[in-house]
Amino acid sequence: MSLKIYISGKLYDKADAKISVYDHGLLYGDGVFEGIRAYSGRVFRLTKHVERLYESARSIHLEIPISQEAMAKAIVDTVAVNGLSDAYVRAVVTRGSGSLGLDPRKTTDPQIIIIADAISLYPAELYEHGLKIITAGTQRNHPSALNPRIKSLNYLNNIMAKIEGTNAGCLEALMLNHKGEVAECTGDNIFIVRRGELLTPGIDAGILEGITRDAVIELARAAGITVVERSMDRHDIYTADECFLTGTAAEVIPVVECDGRSIGLGKPGPVTLDLLRRFHTLVREEK
Ligand code: PMP
């Protein structure tokens, strides 16, 4: 059976799911999106994802033509209609099609696209042995240029860093902010464990407020671990006892090397593995 894709209220077979080449989402990256997971048919933290989508849209002055409740229902229905139990969902809202100029006022018909597909994970051995990362030369977007809190369709900043990572044989790359502090990776937030405490850059470092990041902070606090959000530099990463990344697709993935320095014992640490286990329980059990 062909995958059914939702576009602005209708379902299309994958091969027929198309939008205009004049859409500013394509022409300028003018739009917003979310990456969401369903576990055993239940969408994890759906309300949070929908809220973040609408906040991103509000920030770029894009009015989404349906309510948050209708968006949430469309996401759930798209997973269900495709008979998926574990799925990755991509929800996209574009500015719509218009003239070739930048002016969003000349666009009409913002498009809502929902794709629910099978999830493709990092290879299992990376969860066992950990990832190697490098620091990209490409800085994370300056918050007063394009705020990283906006999950916009303009991902070139992250893509440039990703290319640096893959050219160096790494699946993820660390991005620093305009002050040279640790921000996040190209598609994941970053944490370290230092002397029993969990540390992660704060929102003011210029990062996406990851929904997995929030969940992991809650899990750690519930387990009695002190969590500190503070500015971090690369020295913090190099000298950490443990390091891991969080993201909807990656969940919690250990990092064992950064810029050629082995982190901690050079293998996934106990706090990381414990949080990964707790996260797996949470996504299956949370109502
Ligand atoms: N940072 C960036 C740049 C991302 O693209 C993502 C993935 N959406 C994350 C962090 C992690 O966010 P979340 O846990 O909400 O998936």
PDB file of C-alpha atoms and ligand atoms in Angstrom:
ATOM      1  CA  MET A   1       0.000   0.000   0.000  1.00  0.00           C
ATOM      2  CA  SER A   2       1.311   3.425  -0.899  1.00  0.00           C
ATOM      3  CA  LEU A   3       2.030   5.841   1.915  1.00  0.00           C
ATOM      4  CA  LYS A   4      -0.656   8.486   2.345  1.00  0.00           C
ATOM      5  CA  ILE A   5       0.581  12.021   2.733  1.00  0.00           C
ATOM      6  CA  TYR A   6      -1.576  14.761   4.228  1.00  0.00           C
ATOM      7  CA  ILE A   7      -1.548  18.077   2.381  1.00  0.00           C
ATOM      8  CA  SER A   8      -3.833  20.830   3.626  1.00  0.00           C
ATOM      9  CA  GLY A   9      -6.774  18.670   4.581  1.00  0.00           C
ATOM     10  CA  LYS A  10      -6.516  15.926   1.949  1.00  0.00           C
ATOM     11  CA  LEU A  11      -4.640  12.645   1.726  1.00  0.00           C
ATOM     12  CA  TYR A  12      -2.564  11.826  -1.354  1.00  0.00           C
ATOM     13  CA  ASP A  13      -0.579   8.800  -2.442  1.00  0.00           C
ATOM     14  CA  LYS A  14       3.126   9.499  -1.967  1.00  0.00           C
ATOM     15  CA  ALA A  15       3.703   9.765  -5.727  1.00  0.00           C
ATOM     16  CA  ASP A  16       0.948  12.379  -6.073  1.00  0.00           C
ATOM     17  CA  ALA A  17       1.806  14.422  -2.980  1.00  0.00           C
ATOM     18  CA  LYS A  18       3.037  17.641  -4.554  1.00  0.00           C
ATOM     19  CA  ILE A  19       3.012  21.377  -3.931  1.00  0.00           C
ATOM     20  CA  SER A  20       3.737  24.334  -6.179  1.00  0.00           C
ATOM     21  CA  VAL A  21       7.277  25.163  -7.277  1.00  0.00           C
ATOM     22  CA  TYR A  22       6.281  28.768  -6.485  1.00  0.00           C
ATOM     23  CA  ASP A  23       5.837  27.912  -2.825  1.00  0.00           C
ATOM     24  CA  HIS A  24       8.117  30.113  -0.726  1.00  0.00           C
ATOM     25  CA  GLY A  25       8.876  27.121   1.464  1.00  0.00           C
ATOM     26  CA  LEU A  26      10.844  25.809  -1.508  1.00  0.00           C
ATOM     27  CA  LEU A  27      12.010  29.126  -2.965  1.00  0.00           C
ATOM     28  CA  TYR A  28      13.252  30.672   0.283  1.00  0.00           C
ATOM     29  CA  GLY A  29      13.018  28.110   3.071  1.00  0.00           C
ATOM     30  CA  ASP A  30      10.105  30.238   4.239  1.00  0.00           C
ATOM     31  CA  GLY A  31       8.166  28.002   6.571  1.00  0.00           C
ATOM     32  CA  VAL A  32       8.385  25.991   9.763  1.00  0.00           C
ATOM     33  CA  PHE A  33       8.410  22.321  10.677  1.00  0.00           C
ATOM     34  CA  GLU A  34       8.464  19.660  13.372  1.00  0.00           C
ATOM     35  CA  GLY A  35       9.998  16.200  13.645  1.00  0.00           C
ATOM     36  CA  ILE A  36       7.842  13.993  15.863  1.00  0.00           C
ATOM     37  CA  ARG A  37       7.801  10.300  16.878  1.00  0.00           C
ATOM     38  CA  ALA A  38       5.006   7.866  17.475  1.00  0.00           C
ATOM     39  CA  TYR A  39       5.691   4.898  19.729  1.00  0.00           C
ATOM     40  CA  SER A  40       3.271   1.968  19.728  1.00  0.00           C
ATOM     41  CA  GLY A  41       0.734   4.141  17.923  1.00  0.00           C
ATOM     42  CA  ARG A  42       0.956   6.994  20.477  1.00  0.00           C
ATOM     43  CA  VAL A  43       2.530  10.297  19.515  1.00  0.00           C
ATOM     44  CA  PHE A  44       5.164  11.377  22.039  1.00  0.00           C
ATOM     45  CA  ARG A  45       4.605  14.866  23.505  1.00  0.00           C
ATOM     46  CA  LEU A  46       2.318  15.855  20.651  1.00  0.00           C
ATOM     47  CA  THR A  47       1.004  18.996  22.356  1.00  0.00           C
ATOM     48  CA  LYS A  48       4.554  20.250  22.947  1.00  0.00           C
ATOM     49  CA  HIS A  49       5.489  19.708  19.309  1.00  0.00           C
ATOM     50  CA  VAL A  50       2.347  21.436  18.071  1.00  0.00           C
ATOM     51  CA  GLU A  51       2.960  24.350  20.434  1.00  0.00           C
ATOM     52  CA  ARG A  52       6.539  24.712  19.210  1.00  0.00           C
ATOM     53  CA  LEU A  53       5.332  24.616  15.599  1.00  0.00           C
ATOM     54  CA  TYR A  54       2.848  27.422  16.238  1.00  0.00           C
ATOM     55  CA  GLU A  55       5.431  29.456  18.156  1.00  0.00           C
ATOM     56  CA  SER A  56       7.905  29.104  15.284  1.00  0.00           C
ATOM     57  CA  ALA A  57       5.161  30.200  12.879  1.00  0.00           C
ATOM     58  CA  ARG A  58       4.182  33.160  15.041  1.00  0.00           C
ATOM     59  CA  SER A  59       7.808  34.245  15.222  1.00  0.00           C
ATOM     60  CA  ILE A  60       8.145  34.340  11.425  1.00  0.00           C
ATOM     61  CA  HIS A  61       4.750  36.033  11.114  1.00  0.00           C
ATOM     62  CA  LEU A  62       3.092  33.051   9.470  1.00  0.00           C
ATOM     63  CA  GLU A  63      -0.485  32.299  10.340  1.00  0.00           C
ATOM     64  CA  ILE A  64      -1.275  28.599  10.273  1.00  0.00           C
ATOM     65  CA  PRO A  65      -4.776  28.301   8.834  1.00  0.00           C
ATOM     66  CA  ILE A  66      -5.992  25.576  11.223  1.00  0.00           C
ATOM     67  CA  SER A  67      -6.199  25.389  15.008  1.00  0.00           C
ATOM     68  CA  GLN A  68      -3.621  23.600  17.153  1.00  0.00           C
ATOM     69  CA  GLU A  69      -6.250  20.976  17.999  1.00  0.00           C
ATOM     70  CA  ALA A  70      -6.946  20.355  14.315  1.00  0.00           C
ATOM     71  CA  MET A  71      -3.203  20.088  13.641  1.00  0.00           C
ATOM     72  CA  ALA A  72      -2.772  17.561  16.463  1.00  0.00           C
ATOM     73  CA  LYS A  73      -5.688  15.510  15.135  1.00  0.00           C
ATOM     74  CA  ALA A  74      -4.317  15.596  11.576  1.00  0.00           C
ATOM     75  CA  ILE A  75      -0.972  14.272  12.854  1.00  0.00           C
ATOM     76  CA  VAL A  76      -2.580  11.446  14.818  1.00  0.00           C
ATOM     77  CA  ASP A  77      -4.883  10.576  11.897  1.00  0.00           C
ATOM     78  CA  THR A  78      -2.004  10.514   9.400  1.00  0.00           C
ATOM     79  CA  VAL A  79      -0.105   8.016  11.563  1.00  0.00           C
ATOM     80  CA  ALA A  80      -3.243   5.890  11.930  1.00  0.00           C
ATOM     81  CA  VAL A  81      -4.286   5.923   8.275  1.00  0.00           C
ATOM     82  CA  ASN A  82      -0.864   4.591   7.327  1.00  0.00           C
ATOM     83  CA  GLY A  83      -1.225   1.744   9.822  1.00  0.00           C
ATOM     84  CA  LEU A  84       1.995   2.786  11.539  1.00  0.00           C
ATOM     85  CA  SER A  85       2.753   1.906  15.127  1.00  0.00           C
ATOM     86  CA  ASP A  86       6.301   3.251  15.461  1.00  0.00           C
ATOM     87  CA  ALA A  87       6.743   6.197  13.123  1.00  0.00           C
ATOM     88  CA  TYR A  88       8.616   9.380  12.418  1.00  0.00           C
ATOM     89  CA  VAL A  89       6.308  12.266  11.565  1.00  0.00           C
ATOM     90  CA  ARG A  90       7.323  15.371   9.689  1.00  0.00           C
ATOM     91  CA  ALA A  91       4.878  18.268   9.947  1.00  0.00           C
ATOM     92  CA  VAL A  92       5.629  21.224   7.673  1.00  0.00           C
ATOM     93  CA  VAL A  93       3.886  24.540   7.167  1.00  0.00           C
ATOM     94  CA  THR A  94       5.027  26.590   4.188  1.00  0.00           C
ATOM     95  CA  ARG A  95       4.373  30.251   3.441  1.00  0.00           C
ATOM     96  CA  GLY A  96       2.489  29.213   0.299  1.00  0.00           C
ATOM     97  CA  SER A  97       2.896  30.121  -3.334  1.00  0.00           C
ATOM     98  CA  GLY A  98       3.329  33.635  -4.584  1.00  0.00           C
ATOM     99  CA  SER A  99       5.430  35.673  -6.951  1.00  0.00           C
ATOM    100  CA  LEU A 100       9.174  35.177  -7.236  1.00  0.00           C
ATOM    101  CA  GLY A 101       9.877  38.092  -4.879  1.00  0.00           C
ATOM    102  CA  LEU A 102      10.545  37.659  -1.163  1.00  0.00           C
ATOM    103  CA  ASP A 103       7.455  39.490   0.056  1.00  0.00           C
ATOM    104  CA  PRO A 104       5.333  37.048   2.049  1.00  0.00           C
ATOM    105  CA  ARG A 105       2.290  39.311   1.688  1.00  0.00           C
ATOM    106  CA  LYS A 106       2.162  38.275  -1.951  1.00  0.00           C
ATOM    107  CA  THR A 107       1.812  34.614  -1.087  1.00  0.00           C
ATOM    108  CA  THR A 108      -1.452  32.787  -0.739  1.00  0.00           C
ATOM    109  CA  ASP A 109      -2.396  29.334   0.508  1.00  0.00           C
ATOM    110  CA  PRO A 110       0.155  28.244   3.131  1.00  0.00           C
ATOM    111  CA  GLN A 111       0.475  24.494   2.812  1.00  0.00           C
ATOM    112  CA  ILE A 112       0.308  22.046   5.685  1.00  0.00           C
ATOM    113  CA  ILE A 113       2.145  18.828   4.948  1.00  0.00           C
ATOM    114  CA  ILE A 114       2.223  15.800   7.235  1.00  0.00           C
ATOM    115  CA  ILE A 115       4.367  12.807   6.373  1.00  0.00           C
ATOM    116  CA  ALA A 116       4.302   9.743   8.634  1.00  0.00           C
ATOM    117  CA  ASP A 117       6.918   7.202   7.677  1.00  0.00           C
ATOM    118  CA  ALA A 118       8.993   4.406   9.135  1.00  0.00           C
ATOM    119  CA  ILE A 119      11.747   5.691  11.380  1.00  0.00           C
ATOM    120  CA  SER A 120      15.343   5.257  10.256  1.00  0.00           C
ATOM    121  CA  LEU A 121      17.565   5.204  13.318  1.00  0.00           C
ATOM    122  CA  TYR A 122      21.266   5.575  13.851  1.00  0.00           C
ATOM    123  CA  PRO A 123      22.803   2.085  13.612  1.00  0.00           C
ATOM    124  CA  ALA A 124      22.341   0.114  16.860  1.00  0.00           C
ATOM    125  CA  GLU A 125      26.100  -0.250  17.412  1.00  0.00           C
ATOM    126  CA  LEU A 126      26.379   3.539  17.871  1.00  0.00           C
ATOM    127  CA  TYR A 127      24.168   3.289  20.963  1.00  0.00           C
ATOM    128  CA  GLU A 128      26.478   0.572  22.264  1.00  0.00           C
ATOM    129  CA  HIS A 129      29.814   2.136  21.350  1.00  0.00           C
ATOM    130  CA  GLY A 130      28.991   5.835  21.000  1.00  0.00           C
ATOM    131  CA  LEU A 131      29.406   8.525  18.358  1.00  0.00           C
ATOM    132  CA  LYS A 132      32.473  10.478  17.353  1.00  0.00           C
ATOM    133  CA  ILE A 133      31.897  14.138  16.619  1.00  0.00           C
ATOM    134  CA  ILE A 134      33.956  17.113  15.490  1.00  0.00           C
ATOM    135  CA  THR A 135      33.437  20.825  16.020  1.00  0.00           C
ATOM    136  CA  ALA A 136      32.226  22.477  12.844  1.00  0.00           C
ATOM    137  CA  GLY A 137      33.766  25.756  11.711  1.00  0.00           C
ATOM    138  CA  THR A 138      30.269  26.909  10.766  1.00  0.00           C
ATOM    139  CA  GLN A 139      28.842  28.860  13.697  1.00  0.00           C
ATOM    140  CA  ARG A 140      25.263  28.361  14.835  1.00  0.00           C
ATOM    141  CA  ASN A 141      22.974  31.124  13.558  1.00  0.00           C
ATOM    142  CA  HIS A 142      23.203  34.268  15.644  1.00  0.00           C
ATOM    143  CA  PRO A 143      19.929  34.552  17.594  1.00  0.00           C
ATOM    144  CA  SER A 144      19.368  38.065  16.316  1.00  0.00           C
ATOM    145  CA  ALA A 145      19.818  36.900  12.699  1.00  0.00           C
ATOM    146  CA  LEU A 146      17.703  33.728  12.639  1.00  0.00           C
ATOM    147  CA  ASN A 147      16.899  32.581  16.148  1.00  0.00           C
ATOM    148  CA  PRO A 148      17.678  28.867  16.589  1.00  0.00           C
ATOM    149  CA  ARG A 149      14.518  28.633  18.738  1.00  0.00           C
ATOM    150  CA  ILE A 150      12.565  28.930  15.482  1.00  0.00           C
ATOM    151  CA  LYS A 151      12.390  25.537  13.809  1.00  0.00           C
ATOM    152  CA  SER A 152      12.305  27.020  10.341  1.00  0.00           C
ATOM    153  CA  LEU A 153      12.628  25.349   6.969  1.00  0.00           C
ATOM    154  CA  ASN A 154      15.864  27.281   6.569  1.00  0.00           C
ATOM    155  CA  TYR A 155      18.279  24.598   7.806  1.00  0.00           C
ATOM    156  CA  LEU A 156      21.302  25.578   5.705  1.00  0.00           C
ATOM    157  CA  ASN A 157      23.235  26.636   8.787  1.00  0.00           C
ATOM    158  CA  ASN A 158      22.959  23.121  10.196  1.00  0.00           C
ATOM    159  CA  ILE A 159      23.479  21.495   6.798  1.00  0.00           C
ATOM    160  CA  MET A 160      26.803  23.334   6.315  1.00  0.00           C
ATOM    161  CA  ALA A 161      27.979  22.015   9.684  1.00  0.00           C
ATOM    162  CA  LYS A 162      26.663  18.530   8.867  1.00  0.00           C
ATOM    163  CA  ILE A 163      28.725  18.520   5.659  1.00  0.00           C
ATOM    164  CA  GLU A 164      31.829  19.352   7.691  1.00  0.00           C
ATOM    165  CA  GLY A 165      30.999  16.476  10.018  1.00  0.00           C
ATOM    166  CA  THR A 166      30.396  13.907   7.307  1.00  0.00           C
ATOM    167  CA  ASN A 167      33.535  15.042   5.427  1.00  0.00           C
ATOM    168  CA  ALA A 168      35.436  14.244   8.620  1.00  0.00           C
ATOM    169  CA  GLY A 169      33.720  10.850   8.921  1.00  0.00           C
ATOM    170  CA  CYS A 170      31.368  11.926  11.730  1.00  0.00           C
ATOM    171  CA  LEU A 171      27.577  11.582  11.722  1.00  0.00           C
ATOM    172  CA  GLU A 172      27.092  14.635  13.934  1.00  0.00           C
ATOM    173  CA  ALA A 173      28.979  17.898  14.351  1.00  0.00           C
ATOM    174  CA  LEU A 174      29.162  20.265  17.283  1.00  0.00           C
ATOM    175  CA  MET A 175      28.178  23.860  16.590  1.00  0.00           C
ATOM    176  CA  LEU A 176      29.466  26.806  18.625  1.00  0.00           C
ATOM    177  CA  ASN A 177      27.586  30.060  18.954  1.00  0.00           C
ATOM    178  CA  HIS A 178      28.805  33.526  18.009  1.00  0.00           C
ATOM    179  CA  LYS A 179      30.576  33.775  21.395  1.00  0.00           C
ATOM    180  CA  GLY A 180      32.498  30.560  20.797  1.00  0.00           C
ATOM    181  CA  GLU A 181      30.407  28.686  23.366  1.00  0.00           C
ATOM    182  CA  VAL A 182      28.948  25.243  22.826  1.00  0.00           C
ATOM    183  CA  ALA A 183      25.441  25.537  21.359  1.00  0.00           C
ATOM    184  CA  GLU A 184      24.181  22.212  20.016  1.00  0.00           C
ATOM    185  CA  CYS A 185      24.747  19.692  17.250  1.00  0.00           C
ATOM    186  CA  THR A 186      23.224  19.923  13.765  1.00  0.00           C
ATOM    187  CA  GLY A 187      20.071  18.053  14.730  1.00  0.00           C
ATOM    188  CA  ASP A 188      20.485  17.301  18.428  1.00  0.00           C
ATOM    189  CA  ASN A 189      21.020  19.025  21.779  1.00  0.00           C
ATOM    190  CA  ILE A 190      24.148  18.232  23.791  1.00  0.00           C
ATOM    191  CA  PHE A 191      24.689  17.238  27.432  1.00  0.00           C
ATOM    192  CA  ILE A 192      27.714  16.345  29.511  1.00  0.00           C
ATOM    193  CA  VAL A 193      28.108  14.593  32.838  1.00  0.00           C
ATOM    194  CA  ARG A 194      30.700  16.173  35.137  1.00  0.00           C
ATOM    195  CA  ARG A 195      31.305  15.040  38.702  1.00  0.00           C
ATOM    196  CA  GLY A 196      27.878  13.461  38.890  1.00  0.00           C
ATOM    197  CA  GLU A 197      26.008  16.522  37.583  1.00  0.00           C
ATOM    198  CA  LEU A 198      24.317  16.902  34.239  1.00  0.00           C
ATOM    199  CA  LEU A 199      25.201  20.036  32.305  1.00  0.00           C
ATOM    200  CA  THR A 200      23.722  21.438  29.137  1.00  0.00           C
ATOM    201  CA  PRO A 201      23.838  24.843  27.435  1.00  0.00           C
ATOM    202  CA  GLY A 202      20.898  27.096  28.330  1.00  0.00           C
ATOM    203  CA  ILE A 203      18.409  28.458  25.820  1.00  0.00           C
ATOM    204  CA  ASP A 204      20.381  31.725  25.740  1.00  0.00           C
ATOM    205  CA  ALA A 205      23.274  29.829  24.105  1.00  0.00           C
ATOM    206  CA  GLY A 206      21.219  30.014  20.895  1.00  0.00           C
ATOM    207  CA  ILE A 207      19.747  26.524  20.586  1.00  0.00           C
ATOM    208  CA  LEU A 208      16.525  24.818  19.672  1.00  0.00           C
ATOM    209  CA  GLU A 209      14.537  24.082  22.833  1.00  0.00           C
ATOM    210  CA  GLY A 210      14.552  20.367  22.208  1.00  0.00           C
ATOM    211  CA  ILE A 211      11.583  18.376  23.405  1.00  0.00           C
ATOM    212  CA  THR A 212      13.837  15.386  24.085  1.00  0.00           C
ATOM    213  CA  ARG A 213      16.183  17.756  25.969  1.00  0.00           C
ATOM    214  CA  ASP A 214      13.278  18.771  28.218  1.00  0.00           C
ATOM    215  CA  ALA A 215      12.234  15.169  28.773  1.00  0.00           C
ATOM    216  CA  VAL A 216      15.787  14.144  29.689  1.00  0.00           C
ATOM    217  CA  ILE A 217      16.153  17.070  32.117  1.00  0.00           C
ATOM    218  CA  GLU A 218      12.898  15.975  33.802  1.00  0.00           C
ATOM    219  CA  LEU A 219      14.021  12.332  33.943  1.00  0.00           C
ATOM    220  CA  ALA A 220      17.406  13.249  35.390  1.00  0.00           C
ATOM    221  CA  ARG A 221      15.868  15.481  38.074  1.00  0.00           C
ATOM    222  CA  ALA A 222      13.360  12.748  38.961  1.00  0.00           C
ATOM    223  CA  ALA A 223      16.309  10.365  39.366  1.00  0.00           C
ATOM    224  CA  GLY A 224      17.950  12.782  41.820  1.00  0.00           C
ATOM    225  CA  ILE A 225      20.613  14.081  39.412  1.00  0.00           C
ATOM    226  CA  THR A 226      21.411  17.800  39.583  1.00  0.00           C
ATOM    227  CA  VAL A 227      20.902  19.440  36.197  1.00  0.00           C
ATOM    228  CA  VAL A 228      22.642  22.717  35.436  1.00  0.00           C
ATOM    229  CA  GLU A 229      21.921  24.822  32.363  1.00  0.00           C
ATOM    230  CA  ARG A 230      24.970  26.993  31.825  1.00  0.00           C
ATOM    231  CA  SER A 231      27.315  28.218  29.138  1.00  0.00           C
ATOM    232  CA  MET A 232      29.862  25.618  28.138  1.00  0.00           C
ATOM    233  CA  ASP A 233      33.015  25.674  26.049  1.00  0.00           C
ATOM    234  CA  ARG A 234      34.867  22.930  24.261  1.00  0.00           C
ATOM    235  CA  HIS A 235      37.110  22.375  27.275  1.00  0.00           C
ATOM    236  CA  ASP A 236      33.967  21.237  29.134  1.00  0.00           C
ATOM    237  CA  ILE A 237      33.282  18.670  26.428  1.00  0.00           C
ATOM    238  CA  TYR A 238      36.879  17.421  26.196  1.00  0.00           C
ATOM    239  CA  THR A 239      37.148  16.956  29.956  1.00  0.00           C
ATOM    240  CA  ALA A 240      33.639  15.596  30.595  1.00  0.00           C
ATOM    241  CA  ASP A 241      33.100  12.246  32.271  1.00  0.00           C
ATOM    242  CA  GLU A 242      30.323  11.499  29.787  1.00  0.00           C
ATOM    243  CA  CYS A 243      28.670  13.199  26.850  1.00  0.00           C
ATOM    244  CA  PHE A 244      25.467  12.484  24.954  1.00  0.00           C
ATOM    245  CA  LEU A 245      23.088  14.041  22.455  1.00  0.00           C
ATOM    246  CA  THR A 246      19.305  14.203  22.535  1.00  0.00           C
ATOM    247  CA  GLY A 247      16.811  14.517  19.704  1.00  0.00           C
ATOM    248  CA  THR A 248      13.534  13.120  18.493  1.00  0.00           C
ATOM    249  CA  ALA A 249      15.204  10.837  15.959  1.00  0.00           C
ATOM    250  CA  ALA A 250      18.346   9.991  17.972  1.00  0.00           C
ATOM    251  CA  GLU A 251      16.610   9.807  21.391  1.00  0.00           C
ATOM    252  CA  VAL A 252      19.659   9.668  23.709  1.00  0.00           C
ATOM    253  CA  ILE A 253      22.916   8.792  21.974  1.00  0.00           C
ATOM    254  CA  PRO A 254      26.323   8.581  23.661  1.00  0.00           C
ATOM    255  CA  VAL A 255      29.283  10.617  22.353  1.00  0.00           C
ATOM    256  CA  VAL A 256      32.690   9.078  23.061  1.00  0.00           C
ATOM    257  CA  GLU A 257      35.039  11.304  21.111  1.00  0.00           C
ATOM    258  CA  CYS A 258      35.139  14.991  20.178  1.00  0.00           C
ATOM    259  CA  ASP A 259      37.824  16.535  17.954  1.00  0.00           C
ATOM    260  CA  GLY A 260      40.040  13.474  18.444  1.00  0.00           C
ATOM    261  CA  ARG A 261      39.846  13.628  22.265  1.00  0.00           C
ATOM    262  CA  SER A 262      38.346  10.592  23.854  1.00  0.00           C
ATOM    263  CA  ILE A 263      35.635  11.534  26.360  1.00  0.00           C
ATOM    264  CA  GLY A 264      35.714   9.937  29.816  1.00  0.00           C
ATOM    265  CA  LEU A 265      36.615   6.294  29.416  1.00  0.00           C
ATOM    266  CA  GLY A 266      35.965   6.452  25.668  1.00  0.00           C
ATOM    267  CA  LYS A 267      32.781   4.426  25.964  1.00  0.00           C
ATOM    268  CA  PRO A 268      29.154   5.197  26.851  1.00  0.00           C
ATOM    269  CA  GLY A 269      28.963   6.055  30.541  1.00  0.00           C
ATOM    270  CA  PRO A 270      26.574   4.800  33.235  1.00  0.00           C
ATOM    271  CA  VAL A 271      24.545   8.030  33.550  1.00  0.00           C
ATOM    272  CA  THR A 272      24.006   8.174  29.778  1.00  0.00           C
ATOM    273  CA  LEU A 273      22.920   4.546  29.611  1.00  0.00           C
ATOM    274  CA  ASP A 274      20.617   4.965  32.589  1.00  0.00           C
ATOM    275  CA  LEU A 275      18.959   8.031  31.033  1.00  0.00           C
ATOM    276  CA  LEU A 276      18.598   6.218  27.706  1.00  0.00           C
ATOM    277  CA  ARG A 277      16.843   3.360  29.509  1.00  0.00           C
ATOM    278  CA  ARG A 278      14.583   5.773  31.390  1.00  0.00           C
ATOM    279  CA  PHE A 279      13.792   7.603  28.152  1.00  0.00           C
ATOM    280  CA  HIS A 280      12.784   4.328  26.456  1.00  0.00           C
ATOM    281  CA  THR A 281      10.428   3.607  29.339  1.00  0.00           C
ATOM    282  CA  LEU A 282       8.978   7.125  29.229  1.00  0.00           C
ATOM    283  CA  VAL A 283       8.159   7.093  25.511  1.00  0.00           C
ATOM    284  CA  ARG A 284       6.333   3.798  25.863  1.00  0.00           C
ATOM    285  CA  GLU A 285       4.471   4.634  29.065  1.00  0.00           C
ATOM    286  CA  GLU A 286       3.707   8.348  29.061  1.00  0.00           C
ATOM    287  CA  LYS A 287       0.000   9.059  28.586  1.00  0.00           C
TER     288      LYS A 287
HETATM  289  N1  PMP B   1      18.614  20.988  17.751  1.00  0.00           N
HETATM  290  C1  PMP B   1      18.343  21.015  16.442  1.00  0.00           C
HETATM  291  C2  PMP B   1      19.053  22.000  15.579  1.00  0.00           C
HETATM  292  C3  PMP B   1      17.403  20.116  15.893  1.00  0.00           C
HETATM  293  O1  PMP B   1      17.131  20.135  14.591  1.00  0.00           O
HETATM  294  C4  PMP B   1      16.783  19.177  16.743  1.00  0.00           C
HETATM  295  C5  PMP B   1      15.805  18.172  16.175  1.00  0.00           C
HETATM  296  N2  PMP B   1      14.535  18.695  16.047  1.00  0.00           N
HETATM  297  C6  PMP B   1      17.094  19.190  18.113  1.00  0.00           C
HETATM  298  C7  PMP B   1      18.017  20.116  18.574  1.00  0.00           C
HETATM  299  C8  PMP B   1      16.427  18.252  19.068  1.00  0.00           C
HETATM  300  O2  PMP B   1      15.100  18.659  19.293  1.00  0.00           O
HETATM  301  P1  PMP B   1      13.962  17.601  19.648  1.00  0.00           P
HETATM  302  O3  PMP B   1      14.402  16.879  20.864  1.00  0.00           O
HETATM  303  O4  PMP B   1      12.754  18.440  19.883  1.00  0.00           O
HETATM  304  O5  PMP B   1      13.839  16.707  18.475  1.00  0.00           O
END
